[in-house]
Coordinates of C-alpha atoms in Angstrom, one line a residue:
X250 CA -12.0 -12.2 11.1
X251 CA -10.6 -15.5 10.4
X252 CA -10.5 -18.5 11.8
X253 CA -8.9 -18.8 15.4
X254 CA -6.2 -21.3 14.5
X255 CA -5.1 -18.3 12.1
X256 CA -4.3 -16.0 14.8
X257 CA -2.7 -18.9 16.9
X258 CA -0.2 -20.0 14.3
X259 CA 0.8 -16.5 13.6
X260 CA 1.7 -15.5 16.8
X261 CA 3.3 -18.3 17.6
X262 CA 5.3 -18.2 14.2
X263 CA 6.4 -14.5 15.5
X264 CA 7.7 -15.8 19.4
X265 CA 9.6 -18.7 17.4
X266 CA 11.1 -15.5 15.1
X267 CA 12.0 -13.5 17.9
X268 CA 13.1 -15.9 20.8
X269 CA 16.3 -16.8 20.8
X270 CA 17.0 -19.4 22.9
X271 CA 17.5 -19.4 27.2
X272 CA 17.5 -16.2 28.8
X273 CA 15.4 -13.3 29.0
X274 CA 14.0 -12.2 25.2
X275 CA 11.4 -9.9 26.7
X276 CA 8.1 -8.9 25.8
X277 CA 6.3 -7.5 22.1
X278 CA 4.0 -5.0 22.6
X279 CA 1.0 -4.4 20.6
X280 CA -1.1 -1.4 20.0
X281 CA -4.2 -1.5 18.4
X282 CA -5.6 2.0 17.1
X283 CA -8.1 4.5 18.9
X284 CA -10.8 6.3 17.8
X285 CA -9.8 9.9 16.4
X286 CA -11.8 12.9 16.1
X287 CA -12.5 14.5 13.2
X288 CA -13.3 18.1 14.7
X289 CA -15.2 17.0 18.4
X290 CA -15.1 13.9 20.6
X291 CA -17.7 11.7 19.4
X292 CA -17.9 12.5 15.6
X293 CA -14.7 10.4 14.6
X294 CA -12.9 9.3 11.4
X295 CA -13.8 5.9 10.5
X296 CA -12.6 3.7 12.6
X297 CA -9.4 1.7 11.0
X298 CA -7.6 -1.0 12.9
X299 CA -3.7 -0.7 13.3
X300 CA -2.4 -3.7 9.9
X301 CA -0.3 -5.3 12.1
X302 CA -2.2 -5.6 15.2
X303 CA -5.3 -6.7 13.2
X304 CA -3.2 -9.5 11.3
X305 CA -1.6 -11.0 14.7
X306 CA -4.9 -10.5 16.7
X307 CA -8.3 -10.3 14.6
X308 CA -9.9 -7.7 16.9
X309 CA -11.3 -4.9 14.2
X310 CA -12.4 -2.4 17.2
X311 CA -10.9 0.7 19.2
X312 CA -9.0 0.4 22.4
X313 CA -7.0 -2.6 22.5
X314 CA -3.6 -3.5 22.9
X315 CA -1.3 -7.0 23.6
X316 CA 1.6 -8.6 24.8
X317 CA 3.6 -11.9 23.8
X318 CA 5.8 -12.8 26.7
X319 CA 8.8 -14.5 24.8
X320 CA 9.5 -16.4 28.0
X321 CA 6.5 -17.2 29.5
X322 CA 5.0 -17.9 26.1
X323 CA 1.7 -16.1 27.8
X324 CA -0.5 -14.3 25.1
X325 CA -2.3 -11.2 27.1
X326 CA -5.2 -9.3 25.3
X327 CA -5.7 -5.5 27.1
X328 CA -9.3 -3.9 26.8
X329 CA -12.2 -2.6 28.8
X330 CA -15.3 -4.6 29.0
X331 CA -18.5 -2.0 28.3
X332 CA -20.6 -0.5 31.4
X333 CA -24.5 0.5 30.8
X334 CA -23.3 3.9 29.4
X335 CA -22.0 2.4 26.4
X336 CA -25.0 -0.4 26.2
X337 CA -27.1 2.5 26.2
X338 CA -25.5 3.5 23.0
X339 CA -24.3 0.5 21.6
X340 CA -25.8 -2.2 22.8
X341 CA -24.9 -5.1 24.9
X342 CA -21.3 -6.1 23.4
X343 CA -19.6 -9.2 23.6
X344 CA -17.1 -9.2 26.6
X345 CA -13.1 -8.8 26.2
X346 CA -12.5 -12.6 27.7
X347 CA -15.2 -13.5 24.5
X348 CA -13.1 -12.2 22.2
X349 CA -9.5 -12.6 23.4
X350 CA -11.0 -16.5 23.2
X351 CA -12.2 -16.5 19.5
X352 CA -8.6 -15.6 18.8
X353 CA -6.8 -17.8 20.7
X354 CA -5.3 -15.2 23.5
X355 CA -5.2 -17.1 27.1
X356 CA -5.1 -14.2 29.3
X357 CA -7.3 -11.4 28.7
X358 CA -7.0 -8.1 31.1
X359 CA -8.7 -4.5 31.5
X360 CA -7.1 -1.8 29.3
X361 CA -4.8 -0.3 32.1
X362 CA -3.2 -3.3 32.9
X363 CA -1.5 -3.0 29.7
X364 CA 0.4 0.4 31.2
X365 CA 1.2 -1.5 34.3
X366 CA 2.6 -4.3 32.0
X367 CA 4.8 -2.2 30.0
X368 CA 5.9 0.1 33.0
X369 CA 6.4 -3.0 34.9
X370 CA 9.1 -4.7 31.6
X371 CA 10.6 -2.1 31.9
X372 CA 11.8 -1.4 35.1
X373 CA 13.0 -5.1 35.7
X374 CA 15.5 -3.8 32.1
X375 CA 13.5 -5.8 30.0
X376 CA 13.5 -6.1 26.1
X377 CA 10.4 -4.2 25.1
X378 CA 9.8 -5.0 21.1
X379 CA 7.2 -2.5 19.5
X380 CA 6.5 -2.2 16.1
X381 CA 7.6 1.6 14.8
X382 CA 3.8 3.6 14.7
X383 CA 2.2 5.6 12.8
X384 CA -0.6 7.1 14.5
X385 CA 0.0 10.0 16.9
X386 CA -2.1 8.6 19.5
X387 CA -0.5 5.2 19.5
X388 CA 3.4 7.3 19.0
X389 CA 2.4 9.6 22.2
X390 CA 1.4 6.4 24.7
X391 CA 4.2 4.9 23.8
X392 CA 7.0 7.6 24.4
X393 CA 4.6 8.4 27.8
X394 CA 5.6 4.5 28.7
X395 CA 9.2 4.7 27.6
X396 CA 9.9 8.3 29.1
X397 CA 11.4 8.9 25.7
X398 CA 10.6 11.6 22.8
X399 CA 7.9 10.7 20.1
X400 CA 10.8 10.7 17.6
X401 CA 12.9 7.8 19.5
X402 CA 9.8 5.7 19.5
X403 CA 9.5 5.7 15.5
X404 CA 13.1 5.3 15.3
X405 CA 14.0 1.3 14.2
X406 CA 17.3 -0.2 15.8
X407 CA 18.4 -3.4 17.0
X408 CA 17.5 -4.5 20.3
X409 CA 21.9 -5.5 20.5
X410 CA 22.3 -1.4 20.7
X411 CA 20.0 -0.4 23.7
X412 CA 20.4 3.1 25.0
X413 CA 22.9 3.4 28.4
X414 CA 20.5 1.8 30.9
X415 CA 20.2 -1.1 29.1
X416 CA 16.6 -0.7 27.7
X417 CA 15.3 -0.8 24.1
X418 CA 13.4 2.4 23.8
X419 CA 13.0 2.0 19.8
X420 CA 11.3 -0.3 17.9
X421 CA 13.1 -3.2 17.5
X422 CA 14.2 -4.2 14.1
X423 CA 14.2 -7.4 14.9
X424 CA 10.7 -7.7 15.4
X425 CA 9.9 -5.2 12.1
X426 CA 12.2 -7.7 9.9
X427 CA 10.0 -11.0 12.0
X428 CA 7.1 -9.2 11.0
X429 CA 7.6 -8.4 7.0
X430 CA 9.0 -11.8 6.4
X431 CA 5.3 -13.2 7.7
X432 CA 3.4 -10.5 6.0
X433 CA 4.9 -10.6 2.6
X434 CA 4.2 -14.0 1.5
X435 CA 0.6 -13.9 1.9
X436 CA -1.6 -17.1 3.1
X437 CA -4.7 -18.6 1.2
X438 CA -6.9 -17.1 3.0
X439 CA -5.4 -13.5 2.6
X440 CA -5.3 -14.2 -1.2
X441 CA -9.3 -15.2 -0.7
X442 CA -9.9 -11.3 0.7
X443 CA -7.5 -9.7 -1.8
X444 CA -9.4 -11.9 -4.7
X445 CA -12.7 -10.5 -3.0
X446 CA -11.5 -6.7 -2.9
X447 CA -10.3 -6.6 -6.6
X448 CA -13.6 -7.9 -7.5
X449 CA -15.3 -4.7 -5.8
X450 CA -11.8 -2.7 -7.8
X451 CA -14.1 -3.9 -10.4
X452 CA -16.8 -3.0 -10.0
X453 CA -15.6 0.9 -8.8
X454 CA -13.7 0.7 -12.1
X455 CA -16.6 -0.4 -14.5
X456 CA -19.2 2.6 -12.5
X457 CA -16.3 5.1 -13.1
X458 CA -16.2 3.8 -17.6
X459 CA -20.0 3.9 -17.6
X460 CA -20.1 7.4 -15.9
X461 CA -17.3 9.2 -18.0
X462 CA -19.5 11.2 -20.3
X463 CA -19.1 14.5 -21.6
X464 CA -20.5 16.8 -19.2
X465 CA -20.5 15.1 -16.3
X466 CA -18.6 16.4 -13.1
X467 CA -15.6 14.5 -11.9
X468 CA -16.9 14.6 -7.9
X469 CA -20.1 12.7 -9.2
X470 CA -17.8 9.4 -10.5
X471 CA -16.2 9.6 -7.4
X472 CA -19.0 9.2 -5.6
X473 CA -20.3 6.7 -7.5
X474 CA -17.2 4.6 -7.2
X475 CA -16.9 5.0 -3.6
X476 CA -20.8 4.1 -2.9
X477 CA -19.8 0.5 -4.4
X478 CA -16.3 0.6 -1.7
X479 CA -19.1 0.8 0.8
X480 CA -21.8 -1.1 -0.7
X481 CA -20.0 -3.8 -1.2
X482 CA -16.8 -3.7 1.4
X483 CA -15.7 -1.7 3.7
X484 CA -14.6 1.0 1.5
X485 CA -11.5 2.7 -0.2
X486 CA -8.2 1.3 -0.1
X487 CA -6.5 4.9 0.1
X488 CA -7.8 8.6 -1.5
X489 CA -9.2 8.1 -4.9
X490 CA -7.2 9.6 -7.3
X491 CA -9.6 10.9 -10.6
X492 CA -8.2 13.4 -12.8
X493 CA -8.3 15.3 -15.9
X494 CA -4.4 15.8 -15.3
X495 CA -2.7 12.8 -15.2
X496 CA 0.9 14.4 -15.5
X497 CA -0.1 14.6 -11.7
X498 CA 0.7 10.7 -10.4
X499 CA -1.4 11.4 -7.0
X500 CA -3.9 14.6 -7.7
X501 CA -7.2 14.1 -5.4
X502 CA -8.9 17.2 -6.7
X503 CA -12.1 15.6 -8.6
X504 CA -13.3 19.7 -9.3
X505 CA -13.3 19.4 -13.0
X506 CA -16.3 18.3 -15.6
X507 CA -15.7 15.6 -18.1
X508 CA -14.1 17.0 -21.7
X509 CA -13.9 15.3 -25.0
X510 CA -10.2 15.4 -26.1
X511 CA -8.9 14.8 -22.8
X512 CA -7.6 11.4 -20.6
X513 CA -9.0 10.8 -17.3
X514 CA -6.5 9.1 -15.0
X515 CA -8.8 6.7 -12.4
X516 CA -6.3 5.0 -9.5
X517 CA -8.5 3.6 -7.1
X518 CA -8.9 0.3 -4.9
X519 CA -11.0 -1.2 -2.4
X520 CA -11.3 -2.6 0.9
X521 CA -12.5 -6.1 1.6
X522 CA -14.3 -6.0 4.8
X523 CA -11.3 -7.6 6.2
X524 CA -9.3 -4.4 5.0
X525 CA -7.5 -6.9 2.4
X526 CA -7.2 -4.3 -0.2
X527 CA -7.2 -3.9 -4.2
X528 CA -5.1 -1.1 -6.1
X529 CA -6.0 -0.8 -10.0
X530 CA -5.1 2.1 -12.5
X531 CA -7.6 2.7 -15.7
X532 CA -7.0 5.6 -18.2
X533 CA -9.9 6.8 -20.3
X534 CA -10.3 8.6 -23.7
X535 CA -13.1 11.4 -21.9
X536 CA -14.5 11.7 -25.9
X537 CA -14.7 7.8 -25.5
X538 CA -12.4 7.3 -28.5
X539 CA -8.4 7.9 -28.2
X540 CA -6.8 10.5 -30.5
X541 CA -3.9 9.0 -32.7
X542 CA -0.9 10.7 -30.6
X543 CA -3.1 9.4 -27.4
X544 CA -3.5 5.6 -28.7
X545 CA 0.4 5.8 -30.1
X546 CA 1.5 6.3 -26.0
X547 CA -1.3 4.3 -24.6
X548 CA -0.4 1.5 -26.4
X549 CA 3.5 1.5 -25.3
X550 CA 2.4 2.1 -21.3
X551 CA -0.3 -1.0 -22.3
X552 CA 2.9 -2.9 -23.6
X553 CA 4.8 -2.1 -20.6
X554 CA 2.4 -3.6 -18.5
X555 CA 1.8 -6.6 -20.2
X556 CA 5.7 -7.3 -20.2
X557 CA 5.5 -7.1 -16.7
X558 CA 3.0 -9.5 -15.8
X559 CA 5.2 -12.0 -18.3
X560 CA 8.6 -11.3 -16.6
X561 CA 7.0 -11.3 -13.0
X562 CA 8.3 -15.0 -11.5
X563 CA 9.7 -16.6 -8.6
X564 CA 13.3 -16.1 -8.7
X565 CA 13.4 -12.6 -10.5
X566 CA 14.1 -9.3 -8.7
X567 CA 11.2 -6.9 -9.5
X568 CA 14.0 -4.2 -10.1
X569 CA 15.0 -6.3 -13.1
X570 CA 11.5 -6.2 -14.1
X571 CA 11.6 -2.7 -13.5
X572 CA 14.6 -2.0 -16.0
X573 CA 12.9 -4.0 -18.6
X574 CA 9.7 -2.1 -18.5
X575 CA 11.9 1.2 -19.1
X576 CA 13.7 -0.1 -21.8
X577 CA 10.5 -1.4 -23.5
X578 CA 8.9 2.3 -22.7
X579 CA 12.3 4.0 -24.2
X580 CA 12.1 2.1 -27.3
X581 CA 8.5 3.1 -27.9
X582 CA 9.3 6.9 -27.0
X583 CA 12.1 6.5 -29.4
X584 CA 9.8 5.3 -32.1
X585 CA 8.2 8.8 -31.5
X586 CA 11.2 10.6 -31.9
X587 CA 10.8 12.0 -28.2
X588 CA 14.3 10.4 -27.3
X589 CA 17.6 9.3 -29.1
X590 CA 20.1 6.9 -28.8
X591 CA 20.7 2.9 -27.4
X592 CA 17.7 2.2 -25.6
X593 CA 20.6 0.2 -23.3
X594 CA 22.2 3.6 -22.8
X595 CA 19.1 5.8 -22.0
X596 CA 18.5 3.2 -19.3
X597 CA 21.7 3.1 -17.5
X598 CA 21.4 7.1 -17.3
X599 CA 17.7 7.0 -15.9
X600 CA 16.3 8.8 -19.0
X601 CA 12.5 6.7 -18.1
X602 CA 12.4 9.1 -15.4
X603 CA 11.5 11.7 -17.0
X604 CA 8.5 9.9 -18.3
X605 CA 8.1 7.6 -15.6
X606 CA 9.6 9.2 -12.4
X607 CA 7.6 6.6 -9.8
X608 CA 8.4 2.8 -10.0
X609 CA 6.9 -0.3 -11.4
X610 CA 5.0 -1.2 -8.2
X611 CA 4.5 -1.6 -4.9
X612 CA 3.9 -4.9 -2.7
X613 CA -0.6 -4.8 -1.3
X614 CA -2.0 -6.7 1.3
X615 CA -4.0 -5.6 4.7
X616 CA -2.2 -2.1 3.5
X617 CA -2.2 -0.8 -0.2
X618 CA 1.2 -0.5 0.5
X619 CA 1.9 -3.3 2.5
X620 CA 3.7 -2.6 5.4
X621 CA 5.6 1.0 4.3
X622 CA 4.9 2.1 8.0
X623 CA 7.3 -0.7 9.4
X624 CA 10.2 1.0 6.7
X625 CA 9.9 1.2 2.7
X626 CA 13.2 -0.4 2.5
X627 CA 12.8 -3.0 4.7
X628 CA 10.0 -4.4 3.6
X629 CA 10.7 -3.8 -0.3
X630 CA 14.4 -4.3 -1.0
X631 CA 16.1 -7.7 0.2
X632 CA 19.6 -6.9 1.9
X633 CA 22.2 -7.0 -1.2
X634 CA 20.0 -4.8 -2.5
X635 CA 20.4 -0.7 -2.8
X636 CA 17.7 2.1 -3.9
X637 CA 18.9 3.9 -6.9
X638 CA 19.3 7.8 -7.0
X639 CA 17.8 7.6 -10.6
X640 CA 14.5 9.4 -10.8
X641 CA 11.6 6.9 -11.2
X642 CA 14.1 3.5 -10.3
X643 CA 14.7 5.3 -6.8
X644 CA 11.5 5.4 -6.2
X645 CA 10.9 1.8 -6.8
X646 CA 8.9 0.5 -3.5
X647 CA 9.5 -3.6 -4.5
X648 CA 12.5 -4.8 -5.8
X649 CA 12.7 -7.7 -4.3
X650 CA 13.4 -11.1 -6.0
X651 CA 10.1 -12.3 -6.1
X652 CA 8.4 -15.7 -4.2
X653 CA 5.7 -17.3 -4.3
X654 CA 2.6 -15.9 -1.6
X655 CA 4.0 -12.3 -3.2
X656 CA 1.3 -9.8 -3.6
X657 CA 2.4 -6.8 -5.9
X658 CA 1.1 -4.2 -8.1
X659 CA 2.3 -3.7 -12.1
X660 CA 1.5 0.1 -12.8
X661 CA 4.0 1.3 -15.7
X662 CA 3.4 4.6 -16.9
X663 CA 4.3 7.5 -19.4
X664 CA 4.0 11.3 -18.4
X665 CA 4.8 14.8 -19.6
X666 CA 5.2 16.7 -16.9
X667 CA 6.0 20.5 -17.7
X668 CA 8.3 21.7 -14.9
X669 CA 10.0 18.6 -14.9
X670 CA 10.4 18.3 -18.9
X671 CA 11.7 22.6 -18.6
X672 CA 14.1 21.3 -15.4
X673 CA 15.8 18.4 -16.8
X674 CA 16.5 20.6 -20.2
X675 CA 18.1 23.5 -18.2
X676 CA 20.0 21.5 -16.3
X677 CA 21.0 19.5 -19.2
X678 CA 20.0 16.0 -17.2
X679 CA 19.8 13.9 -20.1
X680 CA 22.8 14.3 -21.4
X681 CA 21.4 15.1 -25.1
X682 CA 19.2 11.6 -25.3
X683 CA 16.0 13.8 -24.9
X684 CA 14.2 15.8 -27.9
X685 CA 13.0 18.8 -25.8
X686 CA 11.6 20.8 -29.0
X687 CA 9.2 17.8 -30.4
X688 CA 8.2 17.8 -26.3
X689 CA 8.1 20.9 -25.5
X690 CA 5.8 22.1 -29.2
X691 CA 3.3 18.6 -29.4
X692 CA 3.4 17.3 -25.4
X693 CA 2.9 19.5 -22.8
X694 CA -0.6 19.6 -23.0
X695 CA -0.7 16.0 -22.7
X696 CA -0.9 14.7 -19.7
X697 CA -0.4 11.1 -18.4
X698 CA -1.2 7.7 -18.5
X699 CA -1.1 4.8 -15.7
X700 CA -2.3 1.5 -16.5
X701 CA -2.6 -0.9 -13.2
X702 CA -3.0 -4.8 -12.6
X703 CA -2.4 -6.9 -9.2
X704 CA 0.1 -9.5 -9.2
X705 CA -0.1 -12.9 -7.0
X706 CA 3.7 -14.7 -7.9
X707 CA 2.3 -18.4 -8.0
X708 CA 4.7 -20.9 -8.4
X709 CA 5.7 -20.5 -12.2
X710 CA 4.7 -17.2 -12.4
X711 CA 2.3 -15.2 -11.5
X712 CA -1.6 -14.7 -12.0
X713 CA -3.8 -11.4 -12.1
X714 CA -5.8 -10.7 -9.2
X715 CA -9.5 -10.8 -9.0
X716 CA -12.0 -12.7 -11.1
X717 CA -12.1 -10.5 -14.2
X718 CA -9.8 -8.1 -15.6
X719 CA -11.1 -4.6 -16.4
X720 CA -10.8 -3.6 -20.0
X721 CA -7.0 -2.1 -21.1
X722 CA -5.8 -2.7 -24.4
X723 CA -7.0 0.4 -26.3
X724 CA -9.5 -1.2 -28.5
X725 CA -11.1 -2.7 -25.7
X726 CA -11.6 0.3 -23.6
X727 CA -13.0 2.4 -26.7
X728 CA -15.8 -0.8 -27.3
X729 CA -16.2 -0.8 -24.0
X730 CA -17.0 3.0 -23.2
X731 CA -18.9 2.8 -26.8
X732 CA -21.2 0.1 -25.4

């Protein structure tokens, strides 16, 4: 948690957002997450506070929920004080009126005065700003409040096009656009916690090198790296992705053993214990030393991301950044005689796709992808802008023209995917800039590469996250797993 003057300014940021002026602006509603089971009450998931709720709030535990009054100006924290059942098994526990204090809230109330509070907006045809959810449980109360389906409560709309009796039943997009602008310019001390969970992305990253050896089974560097997420922080920033098939951008099955010849694909991230998160890609040579048709592709994805972190600036759209990255990885794969003609050509007609069909990056904070619950749009693409229906450029989650305070990923990478390599030949999508036979003979047994880095855009340009960076040109990582 940070300091209480954090939480104050933020929330009172957001009601200077959202109020506009005389009348009534209504109320924002926040839900913080619940415990969920994982197959009986009592033995639940890990518990994981709701991104948005923690960020306005602080309170990293189940069973709470808020309300701004835009009017009023009142700050109302919901949640149950414990009774001697729960000391029994927890312990005496600071009391809600405690904690809505260390975060500057001035009225604190019992859980089901929340209901009442909502129930009681909306019958006097108040605005009722929620944020769209994400959890069942939290989707469920909500619509139970609102008398409306789950599916209208995830649906964002302006709070000008209410439904016919006047109230606002969806979440506002008011408040989502209110919230993104505060979240995606990150503060000093977020940039502190994201500095502090790259350098545990570090240490996973360096426990992963050391442990791929010939031999040794993919689910036992997994654990390793994860025992440091929890040694360390509070654990993973998402599902670690470890494989032996890297033409498969997110494949979570770590069932293989360690084989000289082949590249293991490592995207994994960490958790401060703030839940500030890291996101960093590796790929290494299992053999410990790169073949020559390895090192030749390696080295272009290494370019790529190196060009990145140059172009990345206040001032430029990360789509431009984007564009440049596949041209750069186009004229490499042309110098390989996998594709033909104007590098300027082949990236108007998407050709990077093939190789490349995911974008550049993605914008990290509290969430390794910051916000995408609240709209991947929204919070990526700034309004002039429109998602592509190229392959790889559409799926492009930041393209927004960079600021300072921005937090984003560089990940460029290059892979040969067979059923996407076999459609785009039958269905002729690359309009002949492709060489499918030189593919399709010396490739398919390839696999992929990924290389990632964190981006903070400073005011010139833009510095990599954490305190060290982990070993990525290919020399480097051969010393390195040689050591």
């Amino acid at each position: 948690m940070f300091d209480r003057d954090v939480y104050v300014a933020r929330r009172r940021t957001l009601m200077e957002k959202m109020s506009a002026g005389a009348g009534d602006n209504g109320i924002i509603v926040f839900l913080g997450n619940a415990e969920a089971p994982q197959n009986y009450r009592g033995n639940d998931y890990k518990f994981r506070q709701e991104s948005s709720f923690l960020y306005y709030w602080g309170i990293d535990e189940p069973g709470f929920a808020a309300i701004l009054d835009l009017d009023s100006g009142d700050e109302c924290l919901f949640g149950d004080d414990v009774d001697i059942d729960d000391i029994i098994w927890m312990g005496p526990q600071e009391s809600v009126a405690s904690k809505a204090a260390r975060v500057g809230a001035n009225v604190s109330a019992p859980a089901a005065d929340f209901d009442k509070a909502v129930l009681k907006a909306r019958a006097r045809g108040a605005k009722i700003h929620f944020l769209p959810t994400s959890r069942y449980y939290n989707t469920l109360k909500l619509s139970q409040l609102l008398g409306v389906t789950p599916e209208a409560v995830r649906k964002v709309e302006s709070a000008d096009r209410p439904l016919e009796d006047g109230i606002v039943y969806h979440a506002s997009l008011e408040l989502v656009k209110a919230v993104i602008s505060m979240r995606l310019v990150k503060e000093q001390c977020e940039i502190d916690e994201i500095d502090k969970a790259c350098e545990i992305g570090w240490l996973m990253h360096t426990e992963a090198r050391n442990a791929c050896r010939p031999g040794v089974p993919e689910q036992e560097i997994v654990g390793r790296m994860e025992g440091v997420t929890i040694s360390k922080g509070w654990g993973v920033s998402f599902a670690t992705i470890l494989s032996q098939h890297g033409e498969t951008l997110h494949n979570h099955r770590h069932d293989g053993i360690i084989t000289p010849g082949n590249l293991l694909v490592i995207d994994a991230g960490a958790e401060s214990n703030t839940h500030y998160a890291s996101d960093f890609t590796r790929t290494l040579p299992c053999g410990g030393k790169f073949t020559p048709k390895q090192k030749d592709v390696y080295d272009i994805v290494a370019d790529c991301n190196e060009l990145a972190f140059r172009l990345a600036k206040p001032g430029v759209a990360y789509r431009d950044v984007h564009l440049a990255v596949a041209a750069r990885m186009l004229d490499g794969l042309k110098g390989l005689g996998l594709v033909t003609g104007a590098v300027e050509d082949m990236v108007a007609e998407g050709i990077a796709g093939l190789f490349m069909p995911h974008g550049l990056g993605h914008n990290m904070g509290i969430d390794v992808h910051d916000m995408e619950d609240l709209g991947e749009d929204l919070v990526g693409y700034d309004d002039d802008q429109k998602r592509s229906p190229q392959l790889g450029l559409g799926s492009l989650r930041m393209a927004r023209r960079l600021v300072p305070g921005h937090v984003i990923t560089d990940e460029p990478g290059i892979y040969f995917v067979p059923a996407l390599i076999s459609k785009w030949k039958a269905e002729g999508t690359d309009k002949g800039m492709v060489n499918y036979q030189k593919l399709q003979s010396e490739y398919l047994d390839f696999g992929g590469i990924r290389l990632e880095d964190d981006l903070l855009i400073t005011a010139d340009g833009c510095r990599r996250l954490g305190s060290r960076r982990l070993p990525i040109t290919s020399e480097d990582v051969e010393a390195a797993m040689l050591a």
